[in-house]
CSV table of C-alpha atoms in Angstrom, one decimal:
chain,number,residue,atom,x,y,z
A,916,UNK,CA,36.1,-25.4,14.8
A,917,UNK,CA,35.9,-25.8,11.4
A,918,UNK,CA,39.1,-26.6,9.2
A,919,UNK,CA,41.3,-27.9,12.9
A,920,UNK,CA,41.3,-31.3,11.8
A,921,UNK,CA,42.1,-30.0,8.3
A,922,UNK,CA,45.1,-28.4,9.5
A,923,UNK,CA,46.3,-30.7,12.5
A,924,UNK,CA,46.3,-33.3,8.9
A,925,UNK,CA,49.4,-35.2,9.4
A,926,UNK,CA,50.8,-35.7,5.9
A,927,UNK,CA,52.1,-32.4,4.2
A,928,UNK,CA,53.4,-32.1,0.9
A,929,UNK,CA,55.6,-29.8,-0.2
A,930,UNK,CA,55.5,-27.7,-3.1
A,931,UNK,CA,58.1,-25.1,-5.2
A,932,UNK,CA,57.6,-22.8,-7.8
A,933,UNK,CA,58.9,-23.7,-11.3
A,934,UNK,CA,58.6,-20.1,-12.4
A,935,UNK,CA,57.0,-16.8,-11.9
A,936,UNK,CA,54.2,-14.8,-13.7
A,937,UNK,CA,54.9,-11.7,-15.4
A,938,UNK,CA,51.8,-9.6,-15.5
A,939,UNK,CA,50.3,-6.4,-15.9
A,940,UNK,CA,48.7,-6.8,-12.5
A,941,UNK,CA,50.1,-5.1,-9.2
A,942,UNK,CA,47.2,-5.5,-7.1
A,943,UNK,CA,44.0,-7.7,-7.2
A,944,UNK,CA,41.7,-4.8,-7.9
A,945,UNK,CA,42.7,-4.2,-11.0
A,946,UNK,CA,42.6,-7.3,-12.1
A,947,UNK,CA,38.9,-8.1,-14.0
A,948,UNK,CA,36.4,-10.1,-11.9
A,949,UNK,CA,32.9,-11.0,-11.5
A,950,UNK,CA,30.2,-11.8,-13.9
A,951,UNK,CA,31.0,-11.5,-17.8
A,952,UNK,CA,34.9,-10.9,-16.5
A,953,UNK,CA,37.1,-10.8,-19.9
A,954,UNK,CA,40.3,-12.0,-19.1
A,955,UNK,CA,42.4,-11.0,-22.6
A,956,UNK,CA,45.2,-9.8,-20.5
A,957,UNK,CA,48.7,-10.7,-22.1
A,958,UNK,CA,51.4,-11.8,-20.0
A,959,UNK,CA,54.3,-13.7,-19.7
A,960,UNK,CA,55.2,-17.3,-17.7
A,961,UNK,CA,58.9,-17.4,-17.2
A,962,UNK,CA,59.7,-21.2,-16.3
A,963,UNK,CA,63.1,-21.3,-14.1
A,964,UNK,CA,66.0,-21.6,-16.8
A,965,UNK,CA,67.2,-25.3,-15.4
A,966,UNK,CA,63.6,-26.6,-16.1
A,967,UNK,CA,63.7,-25.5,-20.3
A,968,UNK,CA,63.9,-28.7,-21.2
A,969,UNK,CA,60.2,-29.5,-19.4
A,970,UNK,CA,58.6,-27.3,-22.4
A,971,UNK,CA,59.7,-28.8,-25.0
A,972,UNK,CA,57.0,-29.5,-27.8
A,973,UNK,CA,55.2,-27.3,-25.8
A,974,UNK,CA,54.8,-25.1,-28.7
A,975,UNK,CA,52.3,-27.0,-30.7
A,976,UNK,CA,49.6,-26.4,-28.3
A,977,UNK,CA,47.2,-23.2,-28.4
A,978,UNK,CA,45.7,-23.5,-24.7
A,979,UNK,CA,47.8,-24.3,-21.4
A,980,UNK,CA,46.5,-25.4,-18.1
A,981,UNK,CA,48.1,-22.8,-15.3
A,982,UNK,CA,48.8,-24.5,-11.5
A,983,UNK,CA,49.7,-21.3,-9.4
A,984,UNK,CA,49.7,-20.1,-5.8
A,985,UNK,CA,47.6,-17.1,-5.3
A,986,UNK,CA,50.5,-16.4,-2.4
A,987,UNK,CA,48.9,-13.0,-0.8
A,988,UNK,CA,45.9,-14.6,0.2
A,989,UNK,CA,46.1,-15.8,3.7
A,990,UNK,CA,43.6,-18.2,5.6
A,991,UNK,CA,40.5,-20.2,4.2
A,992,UNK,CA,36.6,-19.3,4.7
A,993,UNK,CA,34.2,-22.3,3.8
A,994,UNK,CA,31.2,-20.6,2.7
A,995,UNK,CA,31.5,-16.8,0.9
A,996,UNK,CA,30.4,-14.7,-1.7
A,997,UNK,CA,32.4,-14.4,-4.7
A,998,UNK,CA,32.5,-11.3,-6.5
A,999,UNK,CA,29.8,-13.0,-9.7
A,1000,UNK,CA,27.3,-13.4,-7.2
A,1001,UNK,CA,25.4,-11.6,-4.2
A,1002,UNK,CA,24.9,-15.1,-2.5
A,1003,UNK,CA,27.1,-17.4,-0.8
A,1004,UNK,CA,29.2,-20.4,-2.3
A,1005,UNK,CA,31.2,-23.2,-0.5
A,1006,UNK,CA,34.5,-22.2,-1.7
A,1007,UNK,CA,34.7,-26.0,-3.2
A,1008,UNK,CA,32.0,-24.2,-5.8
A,1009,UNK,CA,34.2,-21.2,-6.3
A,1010,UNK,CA,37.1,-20.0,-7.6
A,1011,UNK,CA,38.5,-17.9,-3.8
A,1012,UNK,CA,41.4,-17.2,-3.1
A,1013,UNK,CA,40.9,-18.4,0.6
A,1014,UNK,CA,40.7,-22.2,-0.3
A,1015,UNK,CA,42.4,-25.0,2.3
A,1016,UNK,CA,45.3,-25.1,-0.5
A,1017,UNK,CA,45.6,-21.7,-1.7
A,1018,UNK,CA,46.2,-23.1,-5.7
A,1019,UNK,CA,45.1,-21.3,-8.5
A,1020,UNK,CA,43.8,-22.4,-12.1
A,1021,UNK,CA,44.3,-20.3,-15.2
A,1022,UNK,CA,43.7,-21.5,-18.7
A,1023,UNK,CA,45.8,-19.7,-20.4
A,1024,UNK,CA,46.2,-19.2,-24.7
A,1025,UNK,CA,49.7,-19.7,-25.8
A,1026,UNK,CA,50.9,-17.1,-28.1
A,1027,UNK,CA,55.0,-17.9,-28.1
A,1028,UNK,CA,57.9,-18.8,-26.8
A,1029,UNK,CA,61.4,-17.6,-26.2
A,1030,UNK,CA,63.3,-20.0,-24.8
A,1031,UNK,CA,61.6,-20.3,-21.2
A,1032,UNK,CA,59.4,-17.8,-21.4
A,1033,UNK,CA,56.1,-18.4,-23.0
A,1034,UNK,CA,54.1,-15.5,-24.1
A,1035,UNK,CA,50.2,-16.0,-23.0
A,1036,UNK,CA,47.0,-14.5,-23.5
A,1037,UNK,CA,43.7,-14.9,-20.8
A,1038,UNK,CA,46.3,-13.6,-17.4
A,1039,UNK,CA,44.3,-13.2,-14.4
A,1040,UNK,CA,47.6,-13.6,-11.8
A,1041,UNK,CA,49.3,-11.1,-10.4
A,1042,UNK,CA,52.9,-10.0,-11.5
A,1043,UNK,CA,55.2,-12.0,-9.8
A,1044,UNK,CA,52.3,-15.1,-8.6
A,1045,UNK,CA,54.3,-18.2,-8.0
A,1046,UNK,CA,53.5,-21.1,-11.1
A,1047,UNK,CA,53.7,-24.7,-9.5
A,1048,UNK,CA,52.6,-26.5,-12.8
A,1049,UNK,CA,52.5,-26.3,-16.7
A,1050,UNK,CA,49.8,-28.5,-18.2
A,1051,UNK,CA,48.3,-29.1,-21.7
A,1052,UNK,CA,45.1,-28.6,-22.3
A,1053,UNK,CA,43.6,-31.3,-24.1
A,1054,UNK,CA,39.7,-31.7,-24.0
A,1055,UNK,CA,36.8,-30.1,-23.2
A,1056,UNK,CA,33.8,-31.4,-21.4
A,1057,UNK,CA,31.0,-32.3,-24.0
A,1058,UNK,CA,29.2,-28.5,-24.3
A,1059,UNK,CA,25.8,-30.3,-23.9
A,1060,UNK,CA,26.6,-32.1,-20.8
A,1061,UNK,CA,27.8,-28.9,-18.8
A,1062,UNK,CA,26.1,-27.4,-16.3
A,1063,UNK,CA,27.5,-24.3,-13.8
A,1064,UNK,CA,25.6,-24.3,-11.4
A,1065,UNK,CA,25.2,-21.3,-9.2
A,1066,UNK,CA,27.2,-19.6,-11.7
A,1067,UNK,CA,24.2,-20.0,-14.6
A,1068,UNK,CA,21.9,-18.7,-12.1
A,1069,UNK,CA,23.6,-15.2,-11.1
A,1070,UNK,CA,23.9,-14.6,-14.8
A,1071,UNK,CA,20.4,-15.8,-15.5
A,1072,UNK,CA,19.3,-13.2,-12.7
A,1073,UNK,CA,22.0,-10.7,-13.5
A,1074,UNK,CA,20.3,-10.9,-17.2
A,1075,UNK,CA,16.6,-10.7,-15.8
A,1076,UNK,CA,17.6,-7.9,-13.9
A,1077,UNK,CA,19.2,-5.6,-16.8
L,732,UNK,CA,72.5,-31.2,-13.1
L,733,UNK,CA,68.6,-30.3,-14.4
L,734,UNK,CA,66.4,-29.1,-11.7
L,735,UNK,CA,69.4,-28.2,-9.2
L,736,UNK,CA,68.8,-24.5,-9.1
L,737,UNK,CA,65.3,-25.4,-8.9
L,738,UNK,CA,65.6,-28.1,-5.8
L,739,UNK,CA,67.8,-25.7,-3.8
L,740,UNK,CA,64.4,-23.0,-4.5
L,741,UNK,CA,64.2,-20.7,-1.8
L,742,UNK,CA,60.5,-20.5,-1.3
L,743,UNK,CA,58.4,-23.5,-0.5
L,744,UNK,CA,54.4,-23.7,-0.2
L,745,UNK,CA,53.0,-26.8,1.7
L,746,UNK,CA,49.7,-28.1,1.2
L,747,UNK,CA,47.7,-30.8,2.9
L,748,UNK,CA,45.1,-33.5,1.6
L,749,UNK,CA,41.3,-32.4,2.1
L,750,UNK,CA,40.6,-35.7,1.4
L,751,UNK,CA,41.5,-38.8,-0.4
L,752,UNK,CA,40.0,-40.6,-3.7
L,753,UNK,CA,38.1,-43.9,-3.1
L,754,UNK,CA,38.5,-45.4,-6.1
L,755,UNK,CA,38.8,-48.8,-8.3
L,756,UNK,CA,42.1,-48.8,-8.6
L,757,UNK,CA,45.3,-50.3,-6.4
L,758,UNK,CA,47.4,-50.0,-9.0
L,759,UNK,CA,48.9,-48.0,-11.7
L,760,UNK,CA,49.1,-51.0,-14.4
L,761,UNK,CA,45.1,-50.8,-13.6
L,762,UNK,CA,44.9,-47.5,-14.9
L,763,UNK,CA,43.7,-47.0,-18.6
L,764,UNK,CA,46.2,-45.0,-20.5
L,765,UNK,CA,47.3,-43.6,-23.8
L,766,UNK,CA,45.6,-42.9,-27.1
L,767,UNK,CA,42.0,-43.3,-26.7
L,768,UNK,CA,42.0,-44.3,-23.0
L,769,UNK,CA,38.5,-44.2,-21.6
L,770,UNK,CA,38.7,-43.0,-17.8
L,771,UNK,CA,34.8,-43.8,-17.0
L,772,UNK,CA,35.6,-45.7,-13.4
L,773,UNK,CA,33.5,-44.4,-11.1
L,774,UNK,CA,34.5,-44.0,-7.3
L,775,UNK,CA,34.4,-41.1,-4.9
L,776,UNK,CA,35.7,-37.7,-3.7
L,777,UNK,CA,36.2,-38.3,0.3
L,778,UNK,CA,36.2,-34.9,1.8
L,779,UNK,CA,37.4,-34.5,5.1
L,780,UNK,CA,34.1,-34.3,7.2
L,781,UNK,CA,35.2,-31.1,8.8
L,782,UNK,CA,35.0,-29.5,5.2
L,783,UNK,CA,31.8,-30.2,4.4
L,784,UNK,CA,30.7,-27.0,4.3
L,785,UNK,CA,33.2,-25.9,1.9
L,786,UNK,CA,30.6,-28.6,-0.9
L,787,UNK,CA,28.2,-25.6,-0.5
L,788,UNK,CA,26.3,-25.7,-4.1
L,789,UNK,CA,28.5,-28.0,-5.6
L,790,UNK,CA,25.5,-30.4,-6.4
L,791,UNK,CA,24.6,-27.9,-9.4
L,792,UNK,CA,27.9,-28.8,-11.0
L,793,UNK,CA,28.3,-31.7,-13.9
L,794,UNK,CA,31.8,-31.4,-13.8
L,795,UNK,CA,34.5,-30.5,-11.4
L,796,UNK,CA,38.2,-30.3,-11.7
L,797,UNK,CA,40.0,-32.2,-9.0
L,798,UNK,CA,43.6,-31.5,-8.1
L,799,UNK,CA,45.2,-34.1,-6.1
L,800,UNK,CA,49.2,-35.5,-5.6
L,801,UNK,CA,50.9,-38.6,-7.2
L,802,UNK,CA,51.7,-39.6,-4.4
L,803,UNK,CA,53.6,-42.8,-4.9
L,804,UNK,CA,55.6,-40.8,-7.5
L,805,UNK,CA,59.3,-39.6,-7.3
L,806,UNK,CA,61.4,-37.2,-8.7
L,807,UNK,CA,60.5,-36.2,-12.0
L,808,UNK,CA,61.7,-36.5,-15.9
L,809,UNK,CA,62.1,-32.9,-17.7
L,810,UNK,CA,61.9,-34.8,-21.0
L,811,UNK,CA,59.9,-38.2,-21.3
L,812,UNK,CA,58.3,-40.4,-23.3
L,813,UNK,CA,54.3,-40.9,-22.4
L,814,UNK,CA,52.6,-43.5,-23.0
L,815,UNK,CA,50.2,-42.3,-25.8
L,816,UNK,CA,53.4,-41.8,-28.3
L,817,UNK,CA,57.1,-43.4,-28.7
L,818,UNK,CA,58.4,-39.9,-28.8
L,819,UNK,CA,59.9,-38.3,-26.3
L,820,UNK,CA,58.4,-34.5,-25.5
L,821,UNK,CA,59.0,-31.7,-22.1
L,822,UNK,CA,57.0,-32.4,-19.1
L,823,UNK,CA,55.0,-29.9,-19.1
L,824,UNK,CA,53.4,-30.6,-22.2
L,825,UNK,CA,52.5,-34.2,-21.0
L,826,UNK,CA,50.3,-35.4,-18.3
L,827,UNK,CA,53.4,-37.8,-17.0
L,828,UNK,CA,53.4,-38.4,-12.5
L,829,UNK,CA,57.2,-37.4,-12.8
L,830,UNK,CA,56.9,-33.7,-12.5
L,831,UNK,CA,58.7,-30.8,-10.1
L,832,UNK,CA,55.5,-30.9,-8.3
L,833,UNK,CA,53.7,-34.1,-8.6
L,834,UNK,CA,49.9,-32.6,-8.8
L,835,UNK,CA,47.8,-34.2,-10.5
L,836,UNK,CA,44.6,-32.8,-12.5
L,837,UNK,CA,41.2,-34.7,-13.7
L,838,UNK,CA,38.0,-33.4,-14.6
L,839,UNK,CA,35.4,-35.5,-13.0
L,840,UNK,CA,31.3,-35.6,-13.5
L,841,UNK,CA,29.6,-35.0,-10.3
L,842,UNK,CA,26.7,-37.8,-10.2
L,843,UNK,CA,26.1,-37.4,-6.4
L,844,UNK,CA,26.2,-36.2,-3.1
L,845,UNK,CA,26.4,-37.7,0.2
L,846,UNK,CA,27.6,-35.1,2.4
L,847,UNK,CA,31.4,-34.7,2.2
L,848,UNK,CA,31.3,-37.6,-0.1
L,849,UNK,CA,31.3,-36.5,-3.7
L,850,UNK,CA,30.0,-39.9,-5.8
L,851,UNK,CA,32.1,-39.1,-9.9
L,852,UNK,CA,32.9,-40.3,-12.5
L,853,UNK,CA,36.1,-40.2,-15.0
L,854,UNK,CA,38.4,-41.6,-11.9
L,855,UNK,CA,41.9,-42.3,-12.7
L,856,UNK,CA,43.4,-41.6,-10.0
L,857,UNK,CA,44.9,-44.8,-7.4
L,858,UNK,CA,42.9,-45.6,-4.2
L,859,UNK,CA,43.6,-43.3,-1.6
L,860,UNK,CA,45.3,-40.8,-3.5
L,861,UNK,CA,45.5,-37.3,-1.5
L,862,UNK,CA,43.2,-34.9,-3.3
L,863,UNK,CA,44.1,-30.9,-2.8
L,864,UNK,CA,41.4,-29.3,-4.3
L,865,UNK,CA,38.0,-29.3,-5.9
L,866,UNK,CA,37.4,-26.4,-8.0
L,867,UNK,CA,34.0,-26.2,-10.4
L,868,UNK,CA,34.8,-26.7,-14.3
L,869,UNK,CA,33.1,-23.5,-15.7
L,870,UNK,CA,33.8,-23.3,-19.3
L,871,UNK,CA,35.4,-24.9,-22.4
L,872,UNK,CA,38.1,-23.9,-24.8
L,873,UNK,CA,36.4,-22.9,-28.0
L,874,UNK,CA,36.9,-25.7,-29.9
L,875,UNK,CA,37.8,-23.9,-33.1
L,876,UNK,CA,40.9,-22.3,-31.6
L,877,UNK,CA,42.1,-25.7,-30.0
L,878,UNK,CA,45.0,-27.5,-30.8
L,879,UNK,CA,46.5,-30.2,-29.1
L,880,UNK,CA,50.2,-30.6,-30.4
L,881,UNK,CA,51.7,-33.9,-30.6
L,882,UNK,CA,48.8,-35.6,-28.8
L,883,UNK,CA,47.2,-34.9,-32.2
L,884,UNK,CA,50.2,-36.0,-34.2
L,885,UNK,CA,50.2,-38.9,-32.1
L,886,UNK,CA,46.7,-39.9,-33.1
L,887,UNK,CA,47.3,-39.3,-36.8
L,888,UNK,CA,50.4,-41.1,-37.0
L,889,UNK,CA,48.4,-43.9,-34.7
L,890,UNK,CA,45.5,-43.8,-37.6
L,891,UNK,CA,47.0,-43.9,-40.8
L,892,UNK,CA,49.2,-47.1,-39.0
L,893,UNK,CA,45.7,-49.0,-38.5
């Protein structure tokens, strides 16, 4: 059965939220997805008092990597088909919910700070997701060495299609 | 005490290894770090066989994002000094192993498959570190709107001293 030795996996690590989102999203259907998806919603992370002093200099950066736990997703499917496609992905190559660790990734734009709140642009979580981590963005990948995959494809057919 | 309300956090998420990094490096001193560091070791991504399937389509990927634990880290530092600067700044506007959760984050190229073993490059993570999830890197920051805070400041300051 696929994913038995994954879960019978004898080291476990345990992990706690430093915060929660604070979003304009209830529920995942309103929340943009699929191919050409804007995600210009504005939001708020609001970092657990005690931790504070974890964001400081934070400020001088414009872009913030988001560690979250997309906490009302249950279970994990290998293969599927995400919403920016019509064929199926190993969830490895996608960005599913229903991953073997159920962590998200949000890059985020950081528009201010009060204190330890920080005011964000680009929220794709829904109010109240669990954060795990804070990082800085720092580099991108050289724009001439990228390539998505699967991902260049459904637009490429998407675009042949309109 | 720092992080007391935050240790005595009610919910708790685990997570388990799909895999572990094969990679040059046995020790952290091996590690390049700081201004300018050039992470082009090239090891592996060892997915857990029973996974495999989950690699669906990955192959079409140059570059994946690979969250893992620093796992022979302890506790954590909410204000620390990293090794690219001699000033101190928050944690979560550093890269530093001492964090509430210890995940770790690295974007990798992809140069290879061999079923669940995924051949990169841009390791700097120790050998056998527990890797949590491989997501695929789909898009850069645009680099006009980019800033990157102190790091930047670092590298200035680092410049005009050469």
């Amino acid at each position: 059965m696929p994913g038995d030795g994954f879960s019978k996996n004898d080291r476990e690590f345990r992990m706690r939220p430093i915060g929660r989102v604070s979003s304009p999203f209830q529920d995942t259907s309103e929340i943009p997805k699929g191919l050409g998806a804007q995600h210009a919603a504005e939001g708020y992370l609001e970092i657990l008092p005690e931790l504070e002093a974890g964001l400081t200099d934070i400020d001088g950066f414009s872009h913030l990597i988001v560690l979250w736990v997309f906490d009302r997703s249950e279970g994990f499917t290998l293969v599927g088909t995400p919403p920016s496609d019509n064929r199926p992905h190993g969830v490895f190559a996608t960005r599913s919910p229903r991953r073997p660790n159920a962590i998200g990734l949000t890059v985020v734009e950081l528009l201010g700070r009060e204190g330890p709140r920080l005011r964000v642009r680009g929220i794709d979580m829904l109010d109240g997701t669990p954060i795990l981590d804070v990082k800085p963005y720092l580099s991108n990948v050289p724009p001439e060495r990228l390539k998505r995959g699967w991902l260049a494809e459904a637009e490429e057919r998407a675009g042949a299609g309109a």
